[in-house]
Amino acid sequence: MLRHLFQSITRNARNSVRSYHGNKVPDNVKPPSMDEVLVPCGSWKEANAKARTKYNIQFVAGVVILVATIAYGRITGVLWLNFLPPTPKNKDSE
């Protein structure tokens, strides 16, 4: 009985596999070749220096924004970083 159950499950699983290309490759499709690979142009050193400059500017801007956000949060009192244990408030000053 279990054999029939497993047999139907495997038959259904085998038939539900998708086939995007079929068994035959179309005649108008050719395999890729090395002639289709892009050829680099220009100096790699200049392109690398330009990209590095852009990434360094983004890094510095991110660090400045992070520091400004933390400073603003500390100044306004919204951000508490737990540097020291909290000091108890005097009941007389309230």
CSV table of N, CA and C in Angstrom, one decimal:
chain,number,residue,atom,x,y,z
A,1,MET,N,0.8,-1.2,0.0
A,1,MET,CA,0.0,0.0,0.0
A,1,MET,C,0.9,1.3,0.0
A,2,LEU,N,1.9,1.3,0.8
A,2,LEU,CA,2.8,2.4,0.8
A,2,LEU,C,3.5,2.6,-0.5
A,3,ARG,N,3.8,1.5,-1.1
A,3,ARG,CA,4.5,1.6,-2.4
A,3,ARG,C,3.6,2.3,-3.4
A,4,HIS,N,2.3,2.1,-3.5
A,4,HIS,CA,1.5,2.8,-4.4
A,4,HIS,C,1.4,4.3,-4.0
A,5,LEU,N,1.4,4.6,-2.8
A,5,LEU,CA,1.3,6.0,-2.3
A,5,LEU,C,2.6,6.7,-2.8
A,6,PHE,N,3.8,6.1,-2.5
A,6,PHE,CA,5.0,6.8,-2.9
A,6,PHE,C,5.2,6.8,-4.4
A,7,GLN,N,4.7,5.8,-5.1
A,7,GLN,CA,4.8,5.8,-6.5
A,7,GLN,C,4.0,6.9,-7.2
A,8,SER,N,2.8,7.2,-6.6
A,8,SER,CA,2.0,8.3,-7.2
A,8,SER,C,2.7,9.7,-6.9
A,9,ILE,N,3.3,9.8,-5.7
A,9,ILE,CA,3.9,11.0,-5.3
A,9,ILE,C,5.1,11.3,-6.2
A,10,THR,N,5.9,10.3,-6.4
A,10,THR,CA,7.1,10.5,-7.3
A,10,THR,C,6.7,10.8,-8.7
A,11,ARG,N,5.6,10.1,-9.2
A,11,ARG,CA,5.2,10.4,-10.6
A,11,ARG,C,4.7,11.8,-10.7
A,12,ASN,N,4.0,12.3,-9.7
A,12,ASN,CA,3.5,13.7,-9.8
A,12,ASN,C,4.6,14.7,-9.7
A,13,ALA,N,5.6,14.4,-8.8
A,13,ALA,CA,6.7,15.3,-8.7
A,13,ALA,C,7.5,15.3,-9.9
A,14,ARG,N,7.7,14.2,-10.6
A,14,ARG,CA,8.5,14.2,-11.8
A,14,ARG,C,7.8,14.9,-12.9
A,15,ASN,N,6.5,14.9,-13.0
A,15,ASN,CA,5.7,15.6,-14.1
A,15,ASN,C,5.6,17.1,-13.8
A,16,SER,N,5.8,17.5,-12.6
A,16,SER,CA,5.6,18.9,-12.2
A,16,SER,C,6.8,19.8,-12.4
A,17,VAL,N,7.9,19.2,-12.8
A,17,VAL,CA,9.2,19.9,-13.0
A,17,VAL,C,9.0,20.7,-14.3
A,18,ARG,N,9.4,22.0,-14.1
A,18,ARG,CA,9.3,22.9,-15.3
A,18,ARG,C,10.4,22.7,-16.3
A,19,SER,N,10.1,22.9,-17.5
A,19,SER,CA,11.1,22.8,-18.5
A,19,SER,C,11.1,24.0,-19.4
A,20,TYR,N,12.1,24.9,-19.3
A,20,TYR,CA,12.0,26.2,-20.0
A,20,TYR,C,12.6,26.1,-21.4
A,21,HIS,N,13.3,25.1,-21.7
A,21,HIS,CA,13.9,25.0,-23.0
A,21,HIS,C,13.5,23.8,-23.8
A,22,GLY,N,12.8,22.9,-23.3
A,22,GLY,CA,12.4,21.7,-24.0
A,22,GLY,C,13.7,20.8,-24.2
A,23,ASN,N,13.5,19.8,-25.1
A,23,ASN,CA,14.6,18.9,-25.3
A,23,ASN,C,15.5,19.3,-26.4
A,24,LYS,N,15.1,20.3,-27.2
A,24,LYS,CA,15.8,20.7,-28.4
A,24,LYS,C,16.2,22.2,-28.3
A,25,VAL,N,17.4,22.5,-28.7
A,25,VAL,CA,17.8,23.9,-28.7
A,25,VAL,C,17.4,24.5,-30.0
A,26,PRO,N,16.7,25.7,-30.0
A,26,PRO,CA,16.3,26.3,-31.3
A,26,PRO,C,17.5,26.5,-32.2
A,27,ASP,N,17.2,26.5,-33.5
A,27,ASP,CA,18.2,26.7,-34.5
A,27,ASP,C,18.8,28.1,-34.6
A,28,ASN,N,18.1,29.1,-34.2
A,28,ASN,CA,18.5,30.5,-34.3
A,28,ASN,C,19.4,30.9,-33.0
A,29,VAL,N,19.6,30.0,-32.1
A,29,VAL,CA,20.4,30.3,-30.9
A,29,VAL,C,21.8,29.7,-31.0
A,30,LYS,N,22.8,30.6,-30.9
A,30,LYS,CA,24.2,30.1,-31.0
A,30,LYS,C,24.8,30.1,-29.6
A,31,PRO,N,25.7,29.3,-29.3
A,31,PRO,CA,26.4,29.3,-28.0
A,31,PRO,C,27.2,30.6,-27.8
A,32,PRO,N,27.4,31.1,-26.6
A,32,PRO,CA,28.2,32.3,-26.5
A,32,PRO,C,29.7,32.0,-26.8
A,33,SER,N,30.4,33.1,-27.2
A,33,SER,CA,31.8,32.9,-27.5
A,33,SER,C,32.6,34.1,-26.9
A,34,MET,N,33.9,34.0,-27.0
A,34,MET,CA,34.8,35.0,-26.4
A,34,MET,C,34.7,36.3,-27.2
A,35,ASP,N,34.2,36.3,-28.4
A,35,ASP,CA,34.1,37.5,-29.2
A,35,ASP,C,33.0,38.4,-28.7
A,36,GLU,N,32.1,37.9,-27.8
A,36,GLU,CA,31.0,38.7,-27.3
A,36,GLU,C,31.4,39.4,-26.0
A,37,VAL,N,32.6,39.1,-25.4
A,37,VAL,CA,33.0,39.7,-24.1
A,37,VAL,C,33.4,41.1,-24.4
A,38,LEU,N,33.0,42.0,-23.5
A,38,LEU,CA,33.4,43.4,-23.6
A,38,LEU,C,34.9,43.6,-23.5
A,39,VAL,N,35.4,44.5,-24.2
A,39,VAL,CA,36.8,44.8,-24.2
A,39,VAL,C,37.0,46.1,-23.4
A,40,PRO,N,37.9,46.0,-22.4
A,40,PRO,CA,38.1,47.2,-21.6
A,40,PRO,C,38.8,48.3,-22.4
A,41,CYS,N,38.4,49.6,-22.1
A,41,CYS,CA,39.0,50.7,-22.8
A,41,CYS,C,39.4,51.8,-21.7
A,42,GLY,N,40.4,52.5,-22.0
A,42,GLY,CA,40.8,53.5,-21.1
A,42,GLY,C,41.8,53.0,-20.0
A,43,SER,N,42.3,53.9,-19.2
A,43,SER,CA,43.3,53.5,-18.2
A,43,SER,C,42.6,53.0,-16.9
A,44,TRP,N,43.0,51.9,-16.5
A,44,TRP,CA,42.4,51.3,-15.3
A,44,TRP,C,42.8,52.1,-14.1
A,45,LYS,N,44.0,52.7,-14.1
A,45,LYS,CA,44.5,53.5,-13.0
A,45,LYS,C,43.7,54.8,-12.8
A,46,GLU,N,43.3,55.4,-13.9
A,46,GLU,CA,42.4,56.6,-13.7
A,46,GLU,C,41.0,56.3,-13.3
A,47,ALA,N,40.5,55.2,-13.8
A,47,ALA,CA,39.2,54.7,-13.4
A,47,ALA,C,39.2,54.3,-11.9
A,48,ASN,N,40.2,53.6,-11.5
A,48,ASN,CA,40.3,53.2,-10.1
A,48,ASN,C,40.4,54.4,-9.2
A,49,ALA,N,41.2,55.4,-9.6
A,49,ALA,CA,41.4,56.6,-8.7
A,49,ALA,C,40.1,57.4,-8.6
A,50,LYS,N,39.4,57.5,-9.7
A,50,LYS,CA,38.1,58.2,-9.7
A,50,LYS,C,37.1,57.5,-8.8
A,51,ALA,N,37.0,56.2,-8.9
A,51,ALA,CA,36.1,55.4,-8.1
A,51,ALA,C,36.5,55.5,-6.6
A,52,ARG,N,37.8,55.4,-6.3
A,52,ARG,CA,38.3,55.5,-5.0
A,52,ARG,C,37.9,56.9,-4.4
A,53,THR,N,38.1,57.9,-5.1
A,53,THR,CA,37.7,59.3,-4.7
A,53,THR,C,36.3,59.4,-4.3
A,54,LYS,N,35.4,58.8,-5.2
A,54,LYS,CA,34.0,58.8,-4.9
A,54,LYS,C,33.6,58.1,-3.7
A,55,TYR,N,34.2,56.9,-3.5
A,55,TYR,CA,33.9,56.1,-2.3
A,55,TYR,C,34.5,56.7,-1.0
A,56,ASN,N,35.6,57.4,-1.1
A,56,ASN,CA,36.2,58.1,0.1
A,56,ASN,C,35.3,59.2,0.5
A,57,ILE,N,34.7,60.0,-0.5
A,57,ILE,CA,33.8,61.1,-0.2
A,57,ILE,C,32.5,60.5,0.5
A,58,GLN,N,32.0,59.4,0.0
A,58,GLN,CA,30.8,58.8,0.6
A,58,GLN,C,31.1,58.3,2.0
A,59,PHE,N,32.3,57.8,2.2
A,59,PHE,CA,32.7,57.3,3.6
A,59,PHE,C,32.8,58.5,4.5
A,60,VAL,N,33.5,59.6,4.1
A,60,VAL,CA,33.6,60.7,5.0
A,60,VAL,C,32.3,61.3,5.3
A,61,ALA,N,31.4,61.5,4.3
A,61,ALA,CA,30.1,62.0,4.5
A,61,ALA,C,29.3,61.2,5.5
A,62,GLY,N,29.4,59.9,5.4
A,62,GLY,CA,28.7,59.0,6.3
A,62,GLY,C,29.2,59.1,7.7
A,63,VAL,N,30.5,59.2,7.9
A,63,VAL,CA,31.0,59.4,9.2
A,63,VAL,C,30.6,60.7,9.8
A,64,VAL,N,30.6,61.8,9.0
A,64,VAL,CA,30.2,63.1,9.5
A,64,VAL,C,28.7,63.1,9.9
A,65,ILE,N,27.9,62.5,9.1
A,65,ILE,CA,26.4,62.4,9.4
A,65,ILE,C,26.2,61.6,10.7
A,66,LEU,N,26.9,60.5,10.8
A,66,LEU,CA,26.8,59.7,12.1
A,66,LEU,C,27.2,60.5,13.3
A,67,VAL,N,28.3,61.2,13.2
A,67,VAL,CA,28.8,62.0,14.4
A,67,VAL,C,27.8,63.1,14.7
A,68,ALA,N,27.3,63.8,13.6
A,68,ALA,CA,26.3,64.8,13.8
A,68,ALA,C,25.1,64.3,14.4
A,69,THR,N,24.6,63.1,14.0
A,69,THR,CA,23.4,62.6,14.6
A,69,THR,C,23.6,62.2,16.1
A,70,ILE,N,24.7,61.6,16.4
A,70,ILE,CA,24.9,61.3,17.8
A,70,ILE,C,25.1,62.5,18.6
A,71,ALA,N,25.8,63.6,18.1
A,71,ALA,CA,25.9,64.8,18.9
A,71,ALA,C,24.6,65.5,19.1
A,72,TYR,N,23.7,65.5,18.0
A,72,TYR,CA,22.4,66.1,18.2
A,72,TYR,C,21.6,65.4,19.2
A,73,GLY,N,21.6,64.1,19.1
A,73,GLY,CA,20.9,63.3,20.1
A,73,GLY,C,21.3,63.5,21.5
A,74,ARG,N,22.6,63.6,21.7
A,74,ARG,CA,23.1,63.9,23.1
A,74,ARG,C,22.8,65.3,23.6
A,75,ILE,N,22.9,66.3,22.7
A,75,ILE,CA,22.6,67.6,23.1
A,75,ILE,C,21.1,67.8,23.4
A,76,THR,N,20.3,67.2,22.7
A,76,THR,CA,18.8,67.4,22.9
A,76,THR,C,18.3,66.5,24.0
A,77,GLY,N,19.1,65.5,24.4
A,77,GLY,CA,18.7,64.6,25.5
A,77,GLY,C,17.9,63.4,25.0
A,78,VAL,N,17.7,63.3,23.7
A,78,VAL,CA,17.0,62.1,23.2
A,78,VAL,C,17.8,60.9,23.2
A,79,LEU,N,19.1,61.0,23.1
A,79,LEU,CA,20.0,59.8,23.1
A,79,LEU,C,20.7,59.7,24.4
A,80,TRP,N,20.6,58.6,25.1
A,80,TRP,CA,21.3,58.3,26.3
A,80,TRP,C,22.3,57.2,26.1
A,81,LEU,N,23.6,57.4,26.2
A,81,LEU,CA,24.5,56.3,25.8
A,81,LEU,C,25.0,55.5,27.0
A,82,ASN,N,24.5,55.8,28.2
A,82,ASN,CA,24.9,55.1,29.4
A,82,ASN,C,26.4,55.1,29.7
A,83,PHE,N,27.0,56.3,29.7
A,83,PHE,CA,28.4,56.4,30.0
A,83,PHE,C,28.6,56.2,31.5
A,84,LEU,N,27.7,56.8,32.3
A,84,LEU,CA,27.8,56.7,33.8
A,84,LEU,C,26.5,56.2,34.3
A,85,PRO,N,26.5,55.6,35.5
A,85,PRO,CA,25.3,55.2,36.1
A,85,PRO,C,24.5,56.5,36.4
A,86,PRO,N,23.1,56.4,36.4
A,86,PRO,CA,22.3,57.6,36.6
A,86,PRO,C,22.4,58.0,38.1
A,87,THR,N,22.4,59.3,38.2
A,87,THR,CA,22.5,59.9,39.6
A,87,THR,C,21.1,60.1,40.1
A,88,PRO,N,20.9,59.8,41.4
A,88,PRO,CA,19.5,60.0,41.9
A,88,PRO,C,19.2,61.5,42.0
A,89,LYS,N,18.0,61.9,41.8
A,89,LYS,CA,17.6,63.3,41.9
A,89,LYS,C,17.2,63.6,43.4
A,90,ASN,N,17.5,64.8,43.8
A,90,ASN,CA,17.1,65.2,45.1
A,90,ASN,C,15.6,65.5,45.2
A,91,LYS,N,15.0,65.1,46.3
A,91,LYS,CA,13.6,65.4,46.5
A,91,LYS,C,13.3,66.8,46.7
A,92,ASP,N,14.3,67.6,47.2
A,92,ASP,CA,14.1,69.0,47.6
A,92,ASP,C,14.0,69.8,46.3
A,93,SER,N,14.8,69.4,45.2
A,93,SER,CA,14.8,70.3,44.0
A,93,SER,C,13.6,70.1,43.2
A,94,GLU,N,12.7,69.1,43.4
A,94,GLU,CA,11.6,68.9,42.6
A,94,GLU,C,10.5,69.8,43.0
